[in-house]
Amino acid sequence: MLALQGAFASHAEMLGEAGATPIEVRTAGELAEADALVMPGGESTTMSMLLDIAELRAPLAGRLADGMPVFGTCAGMILLAVNVLDGRSDQRSLGAIDLDVRRNGYGRQVDSFETDLVVDGLEGTFPGIFIRSPVVERIGPDVEVVAEVEGRPVLCRQGNVLVASFHPELAGDARIHRRFLESAFASDAA
Ligand code: GLN
């Protein structure tokens, strides 16, 4: 997990439950040791700044270009998108998934809520916990929508990049993390 800021501890718990050995990534050396990366929720403007301070942006962009599997949740999703609407002017995203997302797009009235999600390929429902979440405003032609809420994509994937606008790490249910790991390492198992 990228451990510069935000909700990485709960991700560690879910990744452990899903069979991975999570490590905290704060330096380029630690990133080099990771086979896949979770980018947690938190504050995307702060995280964007910390990526530069830690000199992680270029190595991370390089790993993403090489196809490292990555799972971004909430602020992590914002950092991975191609376009960020209502971002701070100095906020830079990594452009790893062809989405436009609006920060805090659910607005003040409903800035945090919980709803049961129907996720493609999972049985039953999954608890969707939304906390000042981004709204997906555009999806590129190569992006697959894995779950949506009222017609808005909330879990999307493009190649090795998976993004959620909600917080699967807080749901007490490791199925989405497990799926991320399974698809990330599918070819290793063959
Ligand atoms: N609103 C936050 C941001 O813009 C994201 C919220 C979250 O990650 N829970 O970065």
mmCIF file of C-alpha atoms and ligand atoms in Angstrom:
data_model
loop_
_atom_site.group_PDB
_atom_site.id
_atom_site.type_symbol
_atom_site.label_atom_id
_atom_site.label_comp_id
_atom_site.label_asym_id
_atom_site.label_seq_id
_atom_site.Cartn_x
_atom_site.Cartn_y
_atom_site.Cartn_z
ATOM 1 C CA MET A 1 0.000 0.000 0.000
ATOM 2 C CA LEU A 2 1.017 3.522 -0.690
ATOM 3 C CA ALA A 3 1.396 4.733 2.908
ATOM 4 C CA LEU A 4 2.033 8.457 2.536
ATOM 5 C CA GLN A 5 -1.317 9.437 4.019
ATOM 6 C CA GLY A 6 -4.853 8.183 4.451
ATOM 7 C CA ALA A 7 -6.621 4.900 5.108
ATOM 8 C CA PHE A 8 -3.867 2.402 4.357
ATOM 9 C CA ALA A 9 -4.049 0.395 7.607
ATOM 10 C CA SER A 10 -7.510 -1.002 6.859
ATOM 11 C CA HIS A 11 -6.325 -1.941 3.367
ATOM 12 C CA ALA A 12 -3.480 -3.904 4.944
ATOM 13 C CA GLU A 13 -5.986 -5.882 6.971
ATOM 14 C CA MET A 14 -8.118 -6.725 3.917
ATOM 15 C CA LEU A 15 -5.077 -7.601 1.791
ATOM 16 C CA GLY A 16 -3.833 -9.907 4.524
ATOM 17 C CA GLU A 17 -7.226 -11.573 4.684
ATOM 18 C CA ALA A 18 -7.148 -11.978 0.916
ATOM 19 C CA GLY A 19 -3.823 -13.814 1.136
ATOM 20 C CA ALA A 20 -1.274 -11.091 0.316
ATOM 21 C CA THR A 21 1.688 -9.856 2.354
ATOM 22 C CA PRO A 22 1.159 -6.096 2.471
ATOM 23 C CA ILE A 23 4.101 -3.721 2.769
ATOM 24 C CA GLU A 24 3.999 0.016 3.374
ATOM 25 C CA VAL A 25 5.364 2.027 0.463
ATOM 26 C CA ARG A 26 6.829 5.451 1.224
ATOM 27 C CA THR A 27 10.006 5.419 -0.862
ATOM 28 C CA ALA A 28 11.060 4.467 -4.374
ATOM 29 C CA GLY A 29 12.986 1.518 -2.897
ATOM 30 C CA GLU A 30 9.870 0.186 -1.192
ATOM 31 C CA LEU A 31 7.871 0.659 -4.376
ATOM 32 C CA ALA A 32 10.418 -1.422 -6.251
ATOM 33 C CA GLU A 33 9.739 -4.292 -3.824
ATOM 34 C CA ALA A 34 5.966 -4.270 -4.400
ATOM 35 C CA ASP A 35 4.367 -6.540 -6.996
ATOM 36 C CA ALA A 36 1.119 -4.534 -6.954
ATOM 37 C CA LEU A 37 -0.042 -1.348 -5.271
ATOM 38 C CA VAL A 38 -3.096 -0.139 -3.383
ATOM 39 C CA MET A 39 -3.595 3.629 -3.376
ATOM 40 C CA PRO A 40 -5.866 4.404 -0.422
ATOM 41 C CA GLY A 41 -8.480 7.012 0.331
ATOM 42 C CA GLY A 42 -7.467 10.155 2.139
ATOM 43 C CA GLU A 43 -6.983 13.590 0.655
ATOM 44 C CA SER A 44 -5.922 13.548 -2.974
ATOM 45 C CA THR A 45 -4.422 17.057 -2.961
ATOM 46 C CA THR A 46 -2.204 16.173 0.022
ATOM 47 C CA MET A 47 -1.321 12.797 -1.425
ATOM 48 C CA SER A 48 -0.415 14.382 -4.754
ATOM 49 C CA MET A 49 1.930 16.777 -2.957
ATOM 50 C CA LEU A 50 3.452 13.988 -0.852
ATOM 51 C CA LEU A 51 4.131 11.933 -4.000
ATOM 52 C CA ASP A 52 6.356 14.776 -5.180
ATOM 53 C CA ILE A 53 8.027 15.309 -1.801
ATOM 54 C CA ALA A 54 8.801 11.593 -1.500
ATOM 55 C CA GLU A 55 10.086 11.612 -5.090
ATOM 56 C CA LEU A 56 7.695 8.819 -5.855
ATOM 57 C CA ARG A 57 5.810 10.314 -8.786
ATOM 58 C CA ALA A 58 8.251 9.369 -11.539
ATOM 59 C CA PRO A 59 8.950 5.821 -10.275
ATOM 60 C CA LEU A 60 5.220 5.275 -9.767
ATOM 61 C CA ALA A 61 4.399 6.550 -13.258
ATOM 62 C CA GLY A 62 7.070 4.196 -14.579
ATOM 63 C CA ARG A 63 5.632 1.162 -12.787
ATOM 64 C CA LEU A 64 2.133 2.059 -13.990
ATOM 65 C CA ALA A 65 3.414 2.326 -17.559
ATOM 66 C CA ASP A 66 4.982 -1.126 -17.123
ATOM 67 C CA GLY A 67 1.578 -2.525 -16.147
ATOM 68 C CA MET A 68 1.952 -2.937 -12.389
ATOM 69 C CA PRO A 69 -1.499 -3.873 -11.008
ATOM 70 C CA VAL A 70 -2.956 -1.022 -8.971
ATOM 71 C CA PHE A 71 -6.126 -0.584 -6.941
ATOM 72 C CA GLY A 72 -7.087 3.007 -6.116
ATOM 73 C CA THR A 73 -9.884 3.830 -3.721
ATOM 74 C CA CYS A 74 -11.485 7.242 -3.355
ATOM 75 C CA ALA A 75 -8.537 9.693 -3.235
ATOM 76 C CA GLY A 76 -6.508 6.898 -4.886
ATOM 77 C CA MET A 77 -9.048 6.805 -7.706
ATOM 78 C CA ILE A 78 -8.729 10.568 -8.149
ATOM 79 C CA LEU A 79 -4.935 10.270 -8.410
ATOM 80 C CA LEU A 80 -5.196 7.559 -11.076
ATOM 81 C CA ALA A 81 -7.759 9.295 -13.299
ATOM 82 C CA VAL A 82 -6.928 11.097 -16.521
ATOM 83 C CA ASN A 83 -8.883 14.241 -15.574
ATOM 84 C CA VAL A 84 -9.792 15.692 -12.179
ATOM 85 C CA LEU A 85 -12.639 18.196 -12.024
ATOM 86 C CA ASP A 86 -12.824 20.540 -9.015
ATOM 87 C CA GLY A 87 -9.263 19.603 -8.115
ATOM 88 C CA ARG A 88 -6.740 22.073 -6.806
ATOM 89 C CA SER A 89 -4.858 23.823 -9.581
ATOM 90 C CA ASP A 90 -1.539 22.313 -8.505
ATOM 91 C CA GLN A 91 -3.000 18.817 -8.108
ATOM 92 C CA ARG A 92 -1.643 16.358 -10.673
ATOM 93 C CA SER A 93 -3.062 12.982 -11.497
ATOM 94 C CA LEU A 94 -1.294 9.980 -12.981
ATOM 95 C CA GLY A 95 -3.637 9.352 -15.907
ATOM 96 C CA ALA A 96 -3.601 5.565 -15.541
ATOM 97 C CA ILE A 97 -7.319 5.034 -16.192
ATOM 98 C CA ASP A 98 -9.370 6.859 -18.818
ATOM 99 C CA LEU A 99 -11.859 8.551 -16.489
ATOM 100 C CA ASP A 100 -12.888 12.088 -15.619
ATOM 101 C CA VAL A 101 -13.755 12.333 -11.930
ATOM 102 C CA ARG A 102 -15.167 15.197 -9.927
ATOM 103 C CA ARG A 103 -13.748 15.575 -6.417
ATOM 104 C CA ASN A 104 -16.382 15.542 -3.683
ATOM 105 C CA GLY A 105 -18.887 15.185 -6.514
ATOM 106 C CA TYR A 106 -21.752 13.879 -4.387
ATOM 107 C CA GLY A 107 -22.106 17.342 -2.873
ATOM 108 C CA ARG A 108 -22.683 18.522 0.659
ATOM 109 C CA GLN A 109 -26.101 17.066 1.301
ATOM 110 C CA VAL A 110 -25.024 13.495 0.734
ATOM 111 C CA ASP A 111 -21.280 13.722 1.080
ATOM 112 C CA SER A 112 -21.143 10.446 3.000
ATOM 113 C CA PHE A 113 -23.530 7.525 2.650
ATOM 114 C CA GLU A 114 -23.746 3.768 2.645
ATOM 115 C CA THR A 115 -25.513 1.612 0.082
ATOM 116 C CA ASP A 116 -25.558 -2.053 -0.926
ATOM 117 C CA LEU A 117 -23.740 -2.508 -4.217
ATOM 118 C CA VAL A 118 -24.293 -5.114 -6.873
ATOM 119 C CA VAL A 119 -20.813 -5.941 -8.142
ATOM 120 C CA ASP A 120 -20.325 -7.892 -11.372
ATOM 121 C CA GLY A 121 -19.079 -11.350 -10.525
ATOM 122 C CA LEU A 122 -19.776 -11.196 -6.759
ATOM 123 C CA GLU A 123 -22.701 -12.986 -5.186
ATOM 124 C CA GLY A 124 -25.230 -10.965 -3.207
ATOM 125 C CA THR A 125 -24.342 -7.397 -2.393
ATOM 126 C CA PHE A 126 -21.269 -5.570 -1.134
ATOM 127 C CA PRO A 127 -21.445 -2.771 1.474
ATOM 128 C CA GLY A 128 -20.561 0.450 -0.350
ATOM 129 C CA ILE A 129 -19.230 3.099 2.057
ATOM 130 C CA PHE A 130 -18.898 6.506 0.387
ATOM 131 C CA ILE A 131 -17.011 9.301 2.185
ATOM 132 C CA ARG A 132 -16.666 12.578 0.287
ATOM 133 C CA SER A 133 -16.285 10.408 -2.761
ATOM 134 C CA PRO A 134 -15.465 11.416 -6.297
ATOM 135 C CA VAL A 135 -18.132 11.094 -8.997
ATOM 136 C CA VAL A 136 -17.210 9.591 -12.354
ATOM 137 C CA GLU A 137 -18.307 12.033 -15.043
ATOM 138 C CA ARG A 138 -16.831 10.372 -18.118
ATOM 139 C CA ILE A 139 -15.593 6.883 -18.887
ATOM 140 C CA GLY A 140 -13.305 6.073 -21.760
ATOM 141 C CA PRO A 141 -14.165 3.351 -24.295
ATOM 142 C CA ASP A 142 -11.722 0.841 -22.771
ATOM 143 C CA VAL A 143 -13.009 1.185 -19.219
ATOM 144 C CA GLU A 144 -15.181 -1.597 -17.821
ATOM 145 C CA VAL A 145 -17.826 -0.623 -15.246
ATOM 146 C CA VAL A 146 -17.887 -3.293 -12.522
ATOM 147 C CA ALA A 147 -20.463 -1.641 -10.250
ATOM 148 C CA GLU A 148 -22.621 1.454 -10.399
ATOM 149 C CA VAL A 149 -24.993 3.435 -8.202
ATOM 150 C CA GLU A 150 -27.969 5.094 -9.866
ATOM 151 C CA GLY A 151 -26.308 4.987 -13.247
ATOM 152 C CA ARG A 152 -22.973 6.325 -11.999
ATOM 153 C CA PRO A 153 -19.939 4.027 -12.190
ATOM 154 C CA VAL A 154 -18.387 3.418 -8.745
ATOM 155 C CA LEU A 155 -16.037 0.495 -9.463
ATOM 156 C CA CYS A 156 -14.169 0.523 -12.768
ATOM 157 C CA ARG A 157 -11.348 -1.288 -14.370
ATOM 158 C CA GLN A 158 -9.042 -0.793 -17.320
ATOM 159 C CA GLY A 159 -6.365 -3.426 -17.806
ATOM 160 C CA ASN A 160 -4.436 -3.741 -14.547
ATOM 161 C CA VAL A 161 -5.987 -0.622 -13.027
ATOM 162 C CA LEU A 162 -8.974 -1.015 -10.691
ATOM 163 C CA VAL A 163 -10.582 2.010 -9.033
ATOM 164 C CA ALA A 164 -13.408 2.427 -6.524
ATOM 165 C CA SER A 165 -15.055 5.677 -5.518
ATOM 166 C CA PHE A 166 -16.055 4.025 -2.225
ATOM 167 C CA HIS A 167 -14.098 2.369 0.616
ATOM 168 C CA PRO A 168 -14.038 -1.441 0.256
ATOM 169 C CA GLU A 169 -11.345 -1.571 2.962
ATOM 170 C CA LEU A 170 -13.894 -0.380 5.553
ATOM 171 C CA ALA A 171 -16.590 -2.878 4.633
ATOM 172 C CA GLY A 172 -15.287 -5.832 6.653
ATOM 173 C CA ASP A 173 -15.493 -7.838 3.410
ATOM 174 C CA ALA A 174 -12.293 -8.742 1.562
ATOM 175 C CA ARG A 175 -13.930 -9.964 -1.658
ATOM 176 C CA ILE A 176 -12.987 -6.969 -3.821
ATOM 177 C CA HIS A 177 -9.396 -7.045 -2.557
ATOM 178 C CA ARG A 178 -9.308 -10.775 -3.251
ATOM 179 C CA ARG A 179 -10.563 -10.181 -6.754
ATOM 180 C CA PHE A 180 -7.991 -7.488 -7.346
ATOM 181 C CA LEU A 181 -5.230 -9.889 -6.297
ATOM 182 C CA GLU A 182 -6.662 -12.754 -8.328
ATOM 183 C CA SER A 183 -6.814 -10.733 -11.513
ATOM 184 C CA ALA A 184 -3.467 -9.058 -10.787
ATOM 185 C CA PHE A 185 -1.707 -12.386 -10.495
ATOM 186 C CA ALA A 186 -3.892 -14.512 -12.761
ATOM 187 C CA SER A 187 -1.073 -15.170 -15.226
ATOM 188 C CA ASP A 188 1.321 -16.215 -12.410
ATOM 189 C CA ALA A 189 -1.077 -18.972 -11.417
ATOM 190 C CA ALA A 190 -1.168 -20.433 -14.918
HETATM 191 N N1 GLN B 1 -12.502 14.113 -1.049
HETATM 192 C C1 GLN B 1 -11.207 13.489 -0.963
HETATM 193 C C2 GLN B 1 -10.256 14.041 -1.988
HETATM 194 O O1 GLN B 1 -10.571 14.879 -2.749
HETATM 195 C C3 GLN B 1 -11.318 11.995 -1.138
HETATM 196 C C4 GLN B 1 -12.101 11.435 0.008
HETATM 197 C C5 GLN B 1 -11.684 10.061 0.412
HETATM 198 O O2 GLN B 1 -10.684 9.523 -0.046
HETATM 199 N N2 GLN B 1 -12.438 9.513 1.317
HETATM 200 O O3 GLN B 1 -9.140 13.636 -2.048
#
